[in-house]
Amino acid sequence: MSAIHIDETAGSDTTGTGAADQPYQSLGVALFKHGTDSSFLTRRDAAGTYEEPTQSSVKKAKKTAEGLEKKRKKADDLVRAENEEKEKRQQVLEQSRKIVLTEDASLPKASKAKIVHLEPLRSQRVRVFGWVHRLRVQKGLIFIVLRDGTGYLQAVLTGTSTQTYEALTLALESTVELVGTLQVVPEGKTAPGGHELAVDYWRLIGGSPGGDDAFSTKVNEHSDPSIQADLRHLVLRGETASSVLRLRAALLSAFRGAYAAHDILEVTPPCLVQTQVEGGATLFKLDYYGQPAFLTQSSQLYLETCLPSLGDVFCVQESFRAENSHTRRHLSEYTHMEAELAFIDFNDLMHHIETIICETVSTLLANPASAALIKQLNPAFEPPARPFLRMSYEDAIAWLREHKIQRPAEDAEGKPLLDAGGQVRMVDHEVGDDIAEAAERQMTDIIGKPMFLHGFPAELKAFYMKKIPAKEGKPTFTESCDLLMPNVGEIVGGSMRIEDMDELVAAYKREGIPVEPYYWFTDQRKYGTCAHGGYGLGVERFLAWLANRYTVRDCSLYPRWPGRATP
């Protein structure tokens, strides 16, 4: 019999075979694999010669081999036990296929109901449908928290109900029908809605996989953000994501109620347009039956045309901005709530924005369901106090300089300038600068309350904004405002609109905008002009403030940002 070779330096216990050219690394492993009846030759390194091992090294190696043998036996026992358990489970599963549940016709007829409507049906038999949101299995018991989109229901399966094949293979997110008696939970116990369902009959409607495809494996709080974005359709099933969307629905309803209370009518402007509002650089262009068209940046121009016939109006419409911005408060598609008001001045406009927001928040807090959502998502939320702080653009520049909040220095093309060390050079803000998002948000967070920033330079704002008569030696400012909220920044942008036709035509020419495509907008100044103003509110940003979400992406059903258009 050939000797077994061990090279303590160059050998390998994993890939070695014991041959001279494939030695083991340790004598203990060689003994474990080949037994004590074999002969062994060892060497310290490749430069040495193979020799028989000493008695002391053999004795030490035997202990190692014995330890490895114990581990092997333990592993074998574990595999054997697992196989026996699998075989036993397979037998149980085979037997479970023979169990067929039938609903007891002698019991009172069950009332079909959504979970949200169950409370009046306590002590009665009910029939509910939904998804298995949580699942806990004990000996002879299965606890299910059912979700149907209207609420959550705790249910208990006992006896034969837990022994069917469907019960033994039940997984999270399966759809089921549960029938049983709705019982109030005992004092000291808790359950959603204060009751639980004692199930006497149930059936599986749609199964859900286990293993690598199990819901909890695919989606969890530790998943990479890009994976969560790809699986947004599954993320939505979580309590936090669904609560944010419920609050969003309540928020839109409350806003509509506030507008209705002020006799402001909802209209639905088009998304496909052939004019721009906020500058051509952020337009999504498309071919529209051979003509150039765009996805709307704002519905403002269309809202203005409604004032003479419908009075004050608002819309809840998607807007699209082709900005290559990946910040936590930017989306390429967002829900834009816009309003236009006639016969107002600039102070009226800011007062109106403040009123609509505060009345909307009050409505949400007065409703138990939406108040509970706010409490769940943002326990520290406090409604904003009126009146909102108002700070002019010039005062804001002074505030930023006083608090040493700087901006990146830029060249004539808007590219950052670097210092000698290769870092972006920072400089103080000057009147005429566009206050950067980071500086604006830092200022808002320090002040810590809602704030109207108003009176921006004309060259920084859109062509349609009404100008404040310029003072000698000073730049021209506009009757414009941004409403800033702590932790989010700007959530509303608004202004008074140019009401004089000649001034509007001059603004077109100054911006290089052709007059002809805007004839319908210009006509508003021709056929009975008036002082008017309006604003746009980003619903996702407002919701991020209300629900204390880090990013607006959490506040959209299927968010879109640069590079993301799925699912």
Short mmCIF file of C-alpha atoms in Angstrom, two decimals, residues 35-252:
data_model
loop_
_atom_site.label_atom_id
_atom_site.label_comp_id
_atom_site.label_asym_id
_atom_site.label_seq_id
_atom_site.Cartn_x
_atom_site.Cartn_y
_atom_site.Cartn_z
CA GLY A 35 -7.45 5.21 9.12
CA THR A 36 -4.60 4.08 11.36
CA ASP A 37 -3.72 1.02 9.23
CA SER A 38 -2.22 3.23 6.52
CA SER A 39 1.40 4.36 6.50
CA PHE A 40 2.13 8.09 6.52
CA LEU A 41 5.01 10.29 5.46
CA THR A 42 5.26 13.92 6.55
CA ARG A 43 7.45 16.93 5.87
CA ARG A 44 7.54 20.48 7.15
CA ASP A 45 7.77 22.15 3.71
CA ALA A 46 8.50 21.46 0.05
CA ALA A 47 12.25 21.87 0.61
CA GLY A 48 12.34 19.04 3.17
CA THR A 49 12.13 15.27 2.75
CA TYR A 50 9.21 13.01 3.61
CA GLU A 51 9.74 11.03 6.84
CA GLU A 52 7.64 8.83 9.09
CA PRO A 53 5.81 10.89 11.73
CA THR A 54 6.94 10.79 15.36
CA GLN A 55 4.86 8.94 17.95
CA SER A 56 3.91 12.21 19.67
CA SER A 57 2.67 13.74 16.40
CA VAL A 58 0.67 10.55 15.65
CA LYS A 59 -0.86 10.65 19.12
CA LYS A 60 -1.87 14.30 18.66
CA ALA A 61 -3.18 13.59 15.16
CA LYS A 62 -5.33 10.72 16.45
CA LYS A 63 -7.14 13.14 18.77
CA THR A 64 -7.77 15.41 15.81
CA ALA A 65 -9.02 12.45 13.77
CA GLU A 66 -11.30 11.34 16.63
CA GLY A 67 -12.76 14.87 16.83
CA LEU A 68 -13.38 14.91 13.10
CA GLU A 69 -15.01 11.50 13.30
CA LYS A 70 -17.34 12.73 16.04
CA LYS A 71 -18.27 15.72 13.89
CA ARG A 72 -18.87 13.42 10.93
CA LYS A 73 -21.11 11.16 12.98
CA LYS A 74 -22.97 14.15 14.34
CA ALA A 75 -23.43 15.50 10.83
CA ASP A 76 -24.58 12.09 9.63
CA ASP A 77 -27.02 11.86 12.52
CA LEU A 78 -28.31 15.32 11.69
CA VAL A 79 -28.77 14.44 8.03
CA ARG A 80 -30.45 11.19 9.03
CA ALA A 81 -32.76 13.04 11.41
CA GLU A 82 -33.56 15.63 8.76
CA ASN A 83 -34.30 12.92 6.23
CA GLU A 84 -36.49 11.12 8.74
CA GLU A 85 -38.26 14.41 9.50
CA LYS A 86 -38.73 15.05 5.79
CA GLU A 87 -40.05 11.57 5.29
CA LYS A 88 -42.36 11.94 8.26
CA ARG A 89 -43.57 15.33 6.98
CA GLN A 90 -44.09 13.83 3.55
CA GLN A 91 -46.20 11.10 5.06
CA VAL A 92 -48.19 13.69 7.02
CA LEU A 93 -48.66 15.73 3.85
CA GLU A 94 -49.82 12.67 1.95
CA GLN A 95 -52.32 11.89 4.70
CA SER A 96 -53.41 15.55 4.83
CA ARG A 97 -54.46 15.43 1.16
CA LYS A 98 -57.22 13.05 2.19
CA ILE A 99 -58.74 15.60 4.57
CA VAL A 100 -61.39 17.68 2.88
CA LEU A 101 -63.13 20.48 4.76
CA THR A 102 -66.80 21.19 4.17
CA GLU A 103 -68.81 24.04 5.56
CA ASP A 104 -71.35 22.94 8.16
CA ALA A 105 -74.75 23.74 6.66
CA SER A 106 -76.43 23.44 10.07
CA LEU A 107 -74.60 26.52 11.37
CA PRO A 108 -76.12 30.01 10.96
CA LYS A 109 -75.49 31.57 7.58
CA ALA A 110 -72.32 33.66 7.52
CA SER A 111 -72.52 37.33 6.50
CA LYS A 112 -69.96 38.35 3.89
CA ALA A 113 -68.20 41.53 4.95
CA LYS A 114 -65.10 43.63 4.54
CA ILE A 115 -62.87 43.78 7.60
CA VAL A 116 -63.57 47.47 8.13
CA HIS A 117 -67.29 46.69 8.58
CA LEU A 118 -66.99 43.78 11.02
CA GLU A 119 -67.59 45.48 14.37
CA PRO A 120 -71.43 45.44 14.15
CA LEU A 121 -71.24 41.69 13.37
CA ARG A 122 -69.61 40.61 16.62
CA SER A 123 -70.95 37.32 18.04
CA GLN A 124 -72.17 36.41 14.55
CA ARG A 125 -70.84 34.13 11.84
CA VAL A 126 -69.01 36.09 9.16
CA ARG A 127 -67.27 35.34 5.87
CA VAL A 128 -64.15 37.32 4.98
CA PHE A 129 -61.64 37.20 2.15
CA GLY A 130 -58.10 38.48 2.03
CA TRP A 131 -54.37 37.89 2.10
CA VAL A 132 -52.37 36.17 4.86
CA HIS A 133 -50.49 39.13 6.31
CA ARG A 134 -48.99 37.30 9.29
CA LEU A 135 -48.82 33.60 10.07
CA ARG A 136 -47.91 31.73 13.26
CA VAL A 137 -48.20 27.96 13.64
CA GLN A 138 -48.35 26.16 16.98
CA LYS A 139 -49.23 22.58 17.79
CA GLY A 140 -52.88 22.21 16.82
CA LEU A 141 -53.29 25.97 16.23
CA ILE A 142 -52.74 28.35 13.32
CA PHE A 143 -52.91 32.10 13.95
CA ILE A 144 -53.53 34.28 10.91
CA VAL A 145 -53.65 38.04 10.58
CA LEU A 146 -55.76 38.62 7.49
CA ARG A 147 -55.52 41.73 5.32
CA ASP A 148 -58.17 42.75 2.78
CA GLY A 149 -57.14 46.34 2.01
CA THR A 150 -59.66 47.82 4.44
CA GLY A 151 -58.07 46.56 7.63
CA TYR A 152 -56.57 43.63 9.53
CA LEU A 153 -58.30 40.71 11.25
CA GLN A 154 -56.85 38.15 13.65
CA ALA A 155 -58.15 34.62 13.07
CA VAL A 156 -57.56 31.28 14.79
CA LEU A 157 -57.72 27.87 13.13
CA THR A 158 -58.07 24.79 15.34
CA GLY A 159 -58.63 21.05 15.06
CA THR A 160 -59.14 19.55 11.61
CA SER A 161 -58.84 23.01 10.00
CA THR A 162 -55.13 22.92 10.78
CA GLN A 163 -54.55 19.42 9.38
CA THR A 164 -55.37 19.86 5.70
CA TYR A 165 -52.68 19.95 3.04
CA GLU A 166 -53.46 23.63 2.43
CA ALA A 167 -53.06 24.41 6.13
CA LEU A 168 -49.73 22.60 6.39
CA THR A 169 -48.31 24.41 3.34
CA LEU A 170 -49.89 27.81 3.95
CA ALA A 171 -47.51 30.73 3.34
CA LEU A 172 -47.56 34.51 3.74
CA GLU A 173 -49.51 36.42 1.08
CA SER A 174 -51.73 33.46 0.18
CA THR A 175 -55.35 34.45 -0.45
CA VAL A 176 -57.96 32.69 1.66
CA GLU A 177 -61.62 32.63 2.58
CA LEU A 178 -62.27 32.41 6.32
CA VAL A 179 -65.62 31.66 7.91
CA GLY A 180 -66.33 31.65 11.62
CA THR A 181 -67.71 33.44 14.64
CA LEU A 182 -66.44 36.92 15.39
CA GLN A 183 -65.56 37.16 19.07
CA VAL A 184 -64.50 40.10 21.24
CA VAL A 185 -60.98 39.51 22.54
CA PRO A 186 -60.77 38.84 26.31
CA GLU A 187 -59.82 41.68 28.61
CA GLY A 188 -56.07 42.17 28.69
CA LYS A 189 -55.63 40.78 25.17
CA THR A 190 -55.24 42.86 22.02
CA ALA A 191 -56.12 42.30 18.38
CA PRO A 192 -56.84 44.57 15.41
CA GLY A 193 -60.35 45.94 15.79
CA GLY A 194 -60.67 44.45 19.28
CA HIS A 195 -62.02 41.12 18.00
CA GLU A 196 -60.85 37.86 16.44
CA LEU A 197 -62.37 35.21 14.23
CA ALA A 198 -62.82 31.65 15.54
CA VAL A 199 -62.68 29.83 12.20
CA ASP A 200 -64.97 26.85 11.59
CA TYR A 201 -64.38 26.64 7.84
CA TRP A 202 -61.78 28.01 5.45
CA ARG A 203 -60.38 27.44 2.00
CA LEU A 204 -57.30 28.42 0.06
CA ILE A 205 -58.03 30.64 -2.95
CA GLY A 206 -54.52 31.40 -4.20
CA GLY A 207 -51.31 29.95 -2.79
CA SER A 208 -48.02 31.76 -2.25
CA PRO A 209 -44.55 30.18 -2.54
CA GLY A 210 -42.14 29.35 0.25
CA GLY A 211 -38.38 28.81 0.16
CA ASP A 212 -36.28 31.22 -1.89
CA ASP A 213 -39.42 32.73 -3.42
CA ALA A 214 -41.15 33.27 -0.08
CA PHE A 215 -42.53 36.78 0.36
CA SER A 216 -40.42 37.49 3.45
CA THR A 217 -37.30 36.40 1.55
CA LYS A 218 -38.01 38.58 -1.47
CA VAL A 219 -38.98 41.73 0.44
CA ASN A 220 -37.78 42.84 3.87
CA GLU A 221 -36.54 45.99 5.58
CA HIS A 222 -32.92 45.05 4.86
CA SER A 223 -33.43 44.74 1.09
CA ASP A 224 -31.30 46.97 -1.12
CA PRO A 225 -33.23 50.12 -2.23
CA SER A 226 -32.88 49.17 -5.90
CA ILE A 227 -34.38 45.75 -5.18
CA GLN A 228 -37.20 47.38 -3.24
CA ALA A 229 -37.82 49.65 -6.23
CA ASP A 230 -37.94 46.66 -8.59
CA LEU A 231 -40.35 44.92 -6.22
CA ARG A 232 -42.45 47.98 -5.46
CA HIS A 233 -45.57 45.93 -6.25
CA LEU A 234 -44.71 43.71 -3.27
CA VAL A 235 -43.40 46.50 -1.02
CA LEU A 236 -46.85 48.11 -1.26
CA ARG A 237 -48.26 45.19 0.74
CA GLY A 238 -46.29 46.26 3.81
CA GLU A 239 -47.99 48.16 6.62
CA THR A 240 -45.84 51.29 6.31
CA ALA A 241 -46.05 51.64 2.51
CA SER A 242 -49.78 51.01 2.47
CA SER A 243 -50.34 53.42 5.37
CA VAL A 244 -48.53 56.19 3.46
CA LEU A 245 -50.79 55.60 0.46
CA ARG A 246 -53.90 55.55 2.65
CA LEU A 247 -52.84 58.87 4.13
CA ARG A 248 -52.24 60.18 0.61
CA ALA A 249 -55.82 59.30 -0.35
CA ALA A 250 -57.15 60.99 2.79
CA LEU A 251 -54.95 64.00 2.10
CA LEU A 252 -56.31 64.49 -1.42
#
